[in-house]
Amino acid sequence: SRLANNLNSTFSETCFKAIEIDLEPLTGEETWLTPFMRTLREKLSHKLLLRIAIPLLSENPILGPSWKKENAKVLLSQVDGIDLMLYDSGVKTIQEYISLVKYNIQSAKNLLETDQKKSVLLGIPGYHDRTRLHNESIENISNFLATLKTLNT
């Protein structure tokens, strides 16, 4: 793969430790994605971790892009880690957002049960963007942190 060769020659001997692929939009139904990431992981230097950003996970349909946990599990088996983007969900209330965050945190834990060498990062919305799916009064760092506090009680 030419992409892997270019990444290897550019990043293998640098301070960088990982490559994150961020393709948008992803629906979770892309039949080419898993084989593409598998081939890229096979050809990428072992010195570089391969990660991919995906939309948040949801068991129910939401306005914004989302994936099913099963799709994330399949993709995670082919890469070193996934990054769940916890924004642009289109939810209308803080409670809906809190529920989504809780679901994603639990899903991340479940995904990692089978392979502790893998990792899941959470992309927290800390920006001011007025897209039709991002409501910064709902999807924000404060509401994310408030959700974390409820998990510890």
Short mmCIF file of C-alpha atoms in Angstrom, two decimals:
data_model
loop_
_atom_site.label_atom_id
_atom_site.label_comp_id
_atom_site.label_asym_id
_atom_site.label_seq_id
_atom_site.Cartn_x
_atom_site.Cartn_y
_atom_site.Cartn_z
CA SER A 1 0.00 0.00 0.00
CA ARG A 2 1.42 3.33 -1.06
CA LEU A 3 -0.22 5.10 1.90
CA ALA A 4 1.52 2.80 4.40
CA ASN A 5 4.86 3.25 2.64
CA ASN A 6 4.49 7.04 2.73
CA LEU A 7 3.49 7.00 6.41
CA ASN A 8 6.38 4.70 7.27
CA SER A 9 8.97 6.81 5.48
CA THR A 10 7.61 10.04 6.96
CA PHE A 11 6.88 9.07 10.57
CA SER A 12 8.78 5.91 11.61
CA GLU A 13 11.93 7.72 12.69
CA THR A 14 10.26 10.67 14.40
CA CYS A 15 8.78 11.42 17.80
CA PHE A 16 5.32 10.41 16.56
CA LYS A 17 3.90 7.22 18.04
CA ALA A 18 0.58 6.84 16.23
CA ILE A 19 -1.36 7.62 13.10
CA GLU A 20 -5.04 8.48 13.46
CA ILE A 21 -7.27 8.11 10.44
CA ASP A 22 -10.23 10.51 10.53
CA LEU A 23 -12.57 9.91 7.60
CA GLU A 24 -15.88 11.71 7.64
CA PRO A 25 -18.65 10.90 7.49
CA LEU A 26 -18.57 7.23 8.48
CA THR A 27 -21.83 5.36 8.89
CA GLY A 28 -20.48 2.03 10.14
CA GLU A 29 -21.79 0.35 7.00
CA GLU A 30 -18.69 0.91 4.84
CA THR A 31 -17.75 -2.55 3.54
CA TRP A 32 -14.31 -1.34 2.40
CA LEU A 33 -13.22 0.15 5.75
CA THR A 34 -12.26 -2.95 7.74
CA PRO A 35 -10.19 -4.53 4.94
CA PHE A 36 -8.56 -1.15 4.27
CA MET A 37 -7.59 -0.70 7.93
CA ARG A 38 -6.40 -4.33 8.16
CA THR A 39 -4.11 -3.88 5.16
CA LEU A 40 -2.85 -0.55 6.45
CA ARG A 41 -2.08 -2.09 9.88
CA GLU A 42 -0.24 -4.99 8.22
CA LYS A 43 1.93 -2.68 6.15
CA LEU A 44 2.46 0.07 8.72
CA SER A 45 5.64 -0.03 10.78
CA HIS A 46 5.32 -1.80 14.13
CA LYS A 47 6.75 1.41 15.64
CA LEU A 48 3.52 3.25 14.78
CA LEU A 49 0.14 2.61 16.33
CA LEU A 50 -2.85 2.80 14.01
CA ARG A 51 -6.02 4.46 15.31
CA ILE A 52 -9.26 5.50 13.68
CA ALA A 53 -11.81 8.12 14.72
CA ILE A 54 -15.42 6.98 14.54
CA PRO A 55 -18.73 8.58 15.52
CA LEU A 56 -20.15 7.88 18.94
CA LEU A 57 -21.87 4.58 19.63
CA SER A 58 -25.62 4.38 20.03
CA GLU A 59 -28.00 1.47 20.33
CA ASN A 60 -30.87 3.67 19.14
CA PRO A 61 -31.06 5.89 16.06
CA ILE A 62 -30.04 9.51 16.70
CA LEU A 63 -30.01 12.55 14.45
CA GLY A 64 -26.23 12.58 14.00
CA PRO A 65 -23.90 9.87 12.79
CA SER A 66 -23.48 6.90 15.10
CA TRP A 67 -22.21 3.35 15.06
CA LYS A 68 -23.35 0.10 16.61
CA LYS A 69 -21.02 -1.40 19.20
CA GLU A 70 -20.65 -4.55 17.06
CA ASN A 71 -19.26 -2.49 14.14
CA ALA A 72 -16.74 -0.81 16.45
CA LYS A 73 -15.66 -4.21 17.81
CA VAL A 74 -14.96 -5.54 14.32
CA LEU A 75 -12.95 -2.45 13.40
CA LEU A 76 -11.05 -2.45 16.70
CA SER A 77 -9.86 -5.98 15.94
CA GLN A 78 -7.95 -4.56 12.94
CA VAL A 79 -6.33 -1.48 14.53
CA ASP A 80 -4.55 -0.53 17.74
CA GLY A 81 -7.30 1.78 18.94
CA ILE A 82 -10.42 3.71 18.15
CA ASP A 83 -11.34 7.25 19.07
CA LEU A 84 -15.03 7.78 19.82
CA MET A 85 -16.11 11.28 18.85
CA LEU A 86 -18.66 12.25 21.51
CA TYR A 87 -20.19 15.15 19.60
CA ASP A 88 -22.32 16.06 16.60
CA SER A 89 -24.99 13.69 17.89
CA GLY A 90 -27.91 16.01 17.30
CA VAL A 91 -29.41 15.23 20.72
CA LYS A 92 -31.77 17.89 22.03
CA THR A 93 -31.35 17.63 25.81
CA ILE A 94 -28.54 17.40 28.33
CA GLN A 95 -30.07 14.18 29.69
CA GLU A 96 -29.92 12.58 26.22
CA TYR A 97 -26.26 13.59 25.95
CA ILE A 98 -25.46 12.23 29.41
CA SER A 99 -27.11 8.93 28.48
CA LEU A 100 -25.06 8.74 25.27
CA VAL A 101 -21.81 9.48 27.11
CA LYS A 102 -22.58 6.82 29.73
CA TYR A 103 -23.39 4.31 27.01
CA ASN A 104 -20.13 5.10 25.20
CA ILE A 105 -18.03 4.78 28.35
CA GLN A 106 -19.61 1.41 29.16
CA SER A 107 -19.23 0.31 25.54
CA ALA A 108 -15.55 1.28 25.58
CA LYS A 109 -15.03 -0.84 28.69
CA ASN A 110 -16.81 -3.76 27.00
CA LEU A 111 -14.73 -3.41 23.85
CA LEU A 112 -11.51 -3.58 25.86
CA GLU A 113 -12.47 -6.66 27.88
CA THR A 114 -11.22 -9.03 25.20
CA ASP A 115 -7.91 -7.30 24.42
CA GLN A 116 -6.12 -5.10 26.94
CA LYS A 117 -3.53 -4.09 24.32
CA LYS A 118 -6.16 -2.11 22.44
CA SER A 119 -7.34 1.32 23.52
CA VAL A 120 -10.37 3.54 23.16
CA LEU A 121 -10.07 7.31 23.47
CA LEU A 122 -13.02 9.62 23.98
CA GLY A 123 -13.21 12.77 21.86
CA ILE A 124 -14.75 15.43 24.09
CA PRO A 125 -16.43 18.45 22.48
CA GLY A 126 -14.40 21.46 23.49
CA TYR A 127 -14.98 23.73 20.55
CA HIS A 128 -17.41 26.37 19.37
CA ASP A 129 -18.98 25.14 16.19
CA ARG A 130 -22.48 25.97 15.15
CA THR A 131 -23.23 23.03 12.90
CA ARG A 132 -26.76 21.71 12.69
CA LEU A 133 -25.80 18.65 14.78
CA HIS A 134 -23.61 20.25 17.45
CA ASN A 135 -25.37 22.18 20.18
CA GLU A 136 -22.58 23.54 22.35
CA SER A 137 -24.93 24.18 25.25
CA ILE A 138 -25.51 20.38 25.40
CA GLU A 139 -22.36 18.76 23.99
CA ASN A 140 -19.59 20.38 26.02
CA ILE A 141 -16.80 19.66 28.49
CA SER A 142 -18.90 20.64 31.52
CA ASN A 143 -21.65 18.16 30.72
CA PHE A 144 -19.08 15.48 29.95
CA LEU A 145 -17.39 16.04 33.34
CA ALA A 146 -20.76 16.09 35.11
CA THR A 147 -21.45 12.70 33.55
CA LEU A 148 -18.14 11.34 34.83
CA LYS A 149 -19.02 12.45 38.34
CA THR A 150 -22.24 10.42 38.24
CA LEU A 151 -20.25 7.31 37.33
CA ASN A 152 -18.19 7.46 40.53
CA THR A 153 -21.17 7.55 42.88
#
